GROMACS .gro file of C-alpha atoms in nm:
model
  194
    1UNK     CA    1  -0.424  -0.372   2.069
    2UNK     CA    2  -0.255  -0.687   2.196
    3UNK     CA    3   0.100  -0.750   2.307
    4UNK     CA    4   0.244  -1.088   2.201
    5UNK     CA    5   0.582  -1.224   2.096
    6UNK     CA    6   0.756  -0.889   2.165
    7UNK     CA    7   0.524  -0.679   1.954
    8UNK     CA    8   0.222  -0.459   1.979
    9UNK     CA    9  -0.036  -0.606   1.733
   10UNK     CA   10  -0.314  -0.396   1.579
   11UNK     CA   11  -0.644  -0.577   1.601
   12UNK     CA   12  -0.728  -0.754   1.277
   13UNK     CA   13  -1.058  -0.779   1.096
   14UNK     CA   14  -1.161  -1.133   1.022
   15UNK     CA   15  -1.070  -1.239   0.668
   16UNK     CA   16  -1.407  -1.416   0.601
   17UNK     CA   17  -1.703  -1.373   0.831
   18UNK     CA   18  -1.974  -1.639   0.865
   19UNK     CA   19  -2.213  -1.453   0.639
   20UNK     CA   20  -1.956  -1.410   0.368
   21UNK     CA   21  -1.869  -1.780   0.390
   22UNK     CA   22  -2.238  -1.870   0.351
   23UNK     CA   23  -2.274  -1.633   0.051
   24UNK     CA   24  -1.971  -1.805  -0.112
   25UNK     CA   25  -2.116  -2.153  -0.050
   26UNK     CA   26  -2.452  -2.044  -0.204
   27UNK     CA   27  -2.278  -1.885  -0.507
   28UNK     CA   28  -2.078  -2.201  -0.569
   29UNK     CA   29  -2.396  -2.423  -0.529
   30UNK     CA   30  -2.587  -2.192  -0.767
   31UNK     CA   31  -2.310  -2.225  -1.020
   32UNK     CA   32  -2.314  -2.610  -0.986
   33UNK     CA   33  -2.695  -2.613  -1.036
   34UNK     CA   34  -2.655  -2.401  -1.356
   35UNK     CA   35  -2.384  -2.628  -1.491
   36UNK     CA   36  -2.601  -2.939  -1.422
   37UNK     CA   37  -2.883  -2.758  -1.599
   38UNK     CA   38  -2.663  -2.689  -1.903
   39UNK     CA   39  -2.569  -3.059  -1.918
   40UNK     CA   40  -2.926  -3.187  -1.887
   41UNK     CA   41  -3.082  -2.919  -2.110
   42UNK     CA   42  -2.826  -2.962  -2.390
   43UNK     CA   43  -2.610  -2.650  -2.383
   44UNK     CA   44  -2.596  -2.278  -2.409
   45UNK     CA   45  -2.873  -2.041  -2.531
   46UNK     CA   46  -2.864  -1.660  -2.560
   47UNK     CA   47  -3.138  -1.645  -2.295
   48UNK     CA   48  -2.902  -1.811  -2.043
   49UNK     CA   49  -2.678  -1.512  -2.010
   50UNK     CA   50  -2.761  -1.463  -1.639
   51UNK     CA   51  -2.689  -1.830  -1.584
   52UNK     CA   52  -2.345  -1.788  -1.747
   53UNK     CA   53  -2.284  -1.496  -1.513
   54UNK     CA   54  -2.380  -1.719  -1.209
   55UNK     CA   55  -2.121  -1.979  -1.328
   56UNK     CA   56  -1.845  -1.715  -1.358
   57UNK     CA   57  -1.919  -1.579  -1.011
   58UNK     CA   58  -1.913  -1.938  -0.869
   59UNK     CA   59  -1.575  -2.000  -1.047
   60UNK     CA   60  -1.430  -1.689  -0.893
   61UNK     CA   61  -1.552  -1.793  -0.547
   62UNK     CA   62  -1.412  -2.145  -0.552
   63UNK     CA   63  -1.038  -2.048  -0.473
   64UNK     CA   64  -1.146  -1.821  -0.188
   65UNK     CA   65  -1.382  -2.085  -0.054
   66UNK     CA   66  -1.108  -2.353  -0.070
   67UNK     CA   67  -0.874  -2.114   0.114
   68UNK     CA   68  -1.129  -2.045   0.383
   69UNK     CA   69  -1.209  -2.410   0.439
   70UNK     CA   70  -0.838  -2.507   0.450
   71UNK     CA   71  -0.767  -2.230   0.700
   72UNK     CA   72  -0.521  -2.065   0.451
   73UNK     CA   73  -0.699  -1.727   0.477
   74UNK     CA   74  -0.552  -1.554   0.774
   75UNK     CA   75  -0.637  -1.211   0.894
   76UNK     CA   76  -0.379  -0.955   0.795
   77UNK     CA   77  -0.197  -0.820   1.094
   78UNK     CA   78   0.049  -0.541   1.182
   79UNK     CA   79   0.296  -0.570   1.464
   80UNK     CA   80   0.510  -0.293   1.599
   81UNK     CA   81   0.831  -0.425   1.753
   82UNK     CA   82   1.130  -0.256   1.913
   83UNK     CA   83   1.329  -0.260   1.584
   84UNK     CA   84   1.070  -0.282   1.309
   85UNK     CA   85   0.713  -0.265   1.182
   86UNK     CA   86   0.582  -0.591   1.028
   87UNK     CA   87   0.277  -0.655   0.818
   88UNK     CA   88   0.175  -1.015   0.773
   89UNK     CA   89  -0.088  -1.084   0.505
   90UNK     CA   90  -0.165  -1.431   0.380
   91UNK     CA   91   0.164  -1.596   0.301
   92UNK     CA   92   0.376  -1.281   0.286
   93UNK     CA   93   0.561  -1.077   0.543
   94UNK     CA   94   0.682  -0.723   0.477
   95UNK     CA   95   0.877  -0.510   0.720
   96UNK     CA   96   1.045  -0.181   0.762
   97UNK     CA   97   1.312  -0.089   1.021
   98UNK     CA   98   1.221   0.201   1.253
   99UNK     CA   99   1.563   0.359   1.200
  100UNK     CA  100   1.486   0.385   0.825
  101UNK     CA  101   1.134   0.545   0.860
  102UNK     CA  102   1.139   0.882   0.672
  103UNK     CA  103   0.766   0.970   0.661
  104UNK     CA  104   0.436   0.845   0.792
  105UNK     CA  105   0.116   0.968   0.631
  106UNK     CA  106  -0.250   0.886   0.613
  107UNK     CA  107  -0.364   0.829   0.258
  108UNK     CA  108  -0.731   0.792   0.172
  109UNK     CA  109  -0.732   0.725  -0.201
  110UNK     CA  110  -0.829   0.462  -0.318
  111UNK     CA  111  -0.882   0.327   0.040
  112UNK     CA  112  -0.763   0.451   0.384
  113UNK     CA  113  -0.412   0.331   0.468
  114UNK     CA  114  -0.103   0.452   0.649
  115UNK     CA  115   0.182   0.482   0.408
  116UNK     CA  116   0.532   0.447   0.557
  117UNK     CA  117   0.824   0.572   0.348
  118UNK     CA  118   1.158   0.424   0.427
  119UNK     CA  119   1.514   0.521   0.349
  120UNK     CA  120   1.595   0.158   0.268
  121UNK     CA  121   1.402  -0.092   0.053
  122UNK     CA  122   1.115  -0.265   0.235
  123UNK     CA  123   1.198  -0.627   0.320
  124UNK     CA  124   0.952  -0.872   0.169
  125UNK     CA  125   0.936  -1.250   0.199
  126UNK     CA  126   0.703  -1.539   0.133
  127UNK     CA  127   0.643  -1.794   0.407
  128UNK     CA  128   0.547  -2.062   0.154
  129UNK     CA  129   0.458  -2.084  -0.212
  130UNK     CA  130   0.101  -2.014  -0.310
  131UNK     CA  131  -0.065  -2.349  -0.400
  132UNK     CA  132  -0.284  -2.402  -0.701
  133UNK     CA  133  -0.644  -2.289  -0.648
  134UNK     CA  134  -0.556  -2.019  -0.396
  135UNK     CA  135  -0.553  -1.650  -0.498
  136UNK     CA  136  -0.257  -1.439  -0.363
  137UNK     CA  137  -0.351  -1.173  -0.115
  138UNK     CA  138  -0.291  -0.831  -0.263
  139UNK     CA  139  -0.267  -0.490  -0.117
  140UNK     CA  140  -0.228  -0.129  -0.232
  141UNK     CA  141   0.042  -0.068  -0.481
  142UNK     CA  142   0.352   0.083  -0.319
  143UNK     CA  143   0.701   0.173  -0.414
  144UNK     CA  144   1.007  -0.034  -0.322
  145UNK     CA  145   1.065   0.188  -0.027
  146UNK     CA  146   0.706   0.208   0.099
  147UNK     CA  147   0.502  -0.001   0.335
  148UNK     CA  148   0.129   0.032   0.317
  149UNK     CA  149  -0.103  -0.056   0.615
  150UNK     CA  150  -0.464  -0.081   0.493
  151UNK     CA  151  -0.649   0.044   0.794
  152UNK     CA  152  -0.983  -0.103   0.679
  153UNK     CA  153  -0.827  -0.445   0.749
  154UNK     CA  154  -0.791  -0.356   1.117
  155UNK     CA  155  -1.043  -0.294   1.385
  156UNK     CA  156  -0.891   0.048   1.447
  157UNK     CA  157  -0.941   0.406   1.350
  158UNK     CA  158  -0.720   0.513   1.055
  159UNK     CA  159  -0.611   0.830   1.231
  160UNK     CA  160  -0.525   0.633   1.552
  161UNK     CA  161  -0.308   0.391   1.352
  162UNK     CA  162  -0.130   0.682   1.189
  163UNK     CA  163  -0.066   0.860   1.521
  164UNK     CA  164   0.055   0.542   1.682
  165UNK     CA  165   0.311   0.465   1.407
  166UNK     CA  166   0.424   0.833   1.386
  167UNK     CA  167   0.469   0.848   1.769
  168UNK     CA  168   0.703   0.542   1.775
  169UNK     CA  169   0.885   0.654   1.457
  170UNK     CA  170   0.976   0.981   1.621
  171UNK     CA  171   1.035   0.858   1.977
  172UNK     CA  172   1.314   0.600   1.974
  173UNK     CA  173   1.324   0.564   2.352
  174UNK     CA  174   0.956   0.480   2.366
  175UNK     CA  175   1.005   0.181   2.134
  176UNK     CA  176   1.141  -0.013   2.427
  177UNK     CA  177   0.784  -0.043   2.562
  178UNK     CA  178   0.656  -0.213   2.240
  179UNK     CA  179   0.556  -0.571   2.318
  180UNK     CA  180   0.474  -0.482   2.686
  181UNK     CA  181   0.163  -0.365   2.863
  182UNK     CA  182   0.325  -0.020   2.888
  183UNK     CA  183   0.237   0.034   2.508
  184UNK     CA  184  -0.121  -0.066   2.569
  185UNK     CA  185  -0.134   0.172   2.863
  186UNK     CA  186   0.005   0.460   2.643
  187UNK     CA  187  -0.271   0.397   2.385
  188UNK     CA  188  -0.540   0.385   2.655
  189UNK     CA  189  -0.415   0.721   2.797
  190UNK     CA  190  -0.406   0.870   2.448
  191UNK     CA  191  -0.039   0.972   2.493
  192UNK     CA  192   0.050   0.961   2.126
  193UNK     CA  193   0.219   1.298   2.063
  194UNK     CA  194   0.383   1.311   1.727
   0.00000   0.00000   0.00000
């Protein structure tokens, strides 16, 4: 956990690791080799079905690879501030006010995530339009009054994230420490009573 800009930020997993980047480059190169082979060899044959699959995989990798090279792929992050909870993912920012939080629960299907239900609609905004060739970053489907925090996107235990958010949702006076070293000390002590 890191405090910065008046928030306590959950540690984020890297969006694309070096091995994943190498795998994408190899998939795109394999697709290019297959396409060149089609051009030189004179077209498609039924025996080339695996080659067609390689080209499709390469085509799907190109937008992600372009985003990684351009630096457009940013690690999703979650920040707990004195007034709200913010989830930044790609080019979008969604937030919920602490005062509106009704329920905090750990959901594990289809993937582990902390689901926050709010009395008011969740605020959502785009920082910039998604350019051509870049796939939008998605997340678990939620209702208009729900904010989902996919815990597998963070270098934290799902239960710890739930306890942390539940603690600050129920303890208004403790929110004043968010964005200060006191919040980090609380987590280190394990003082997250719900």
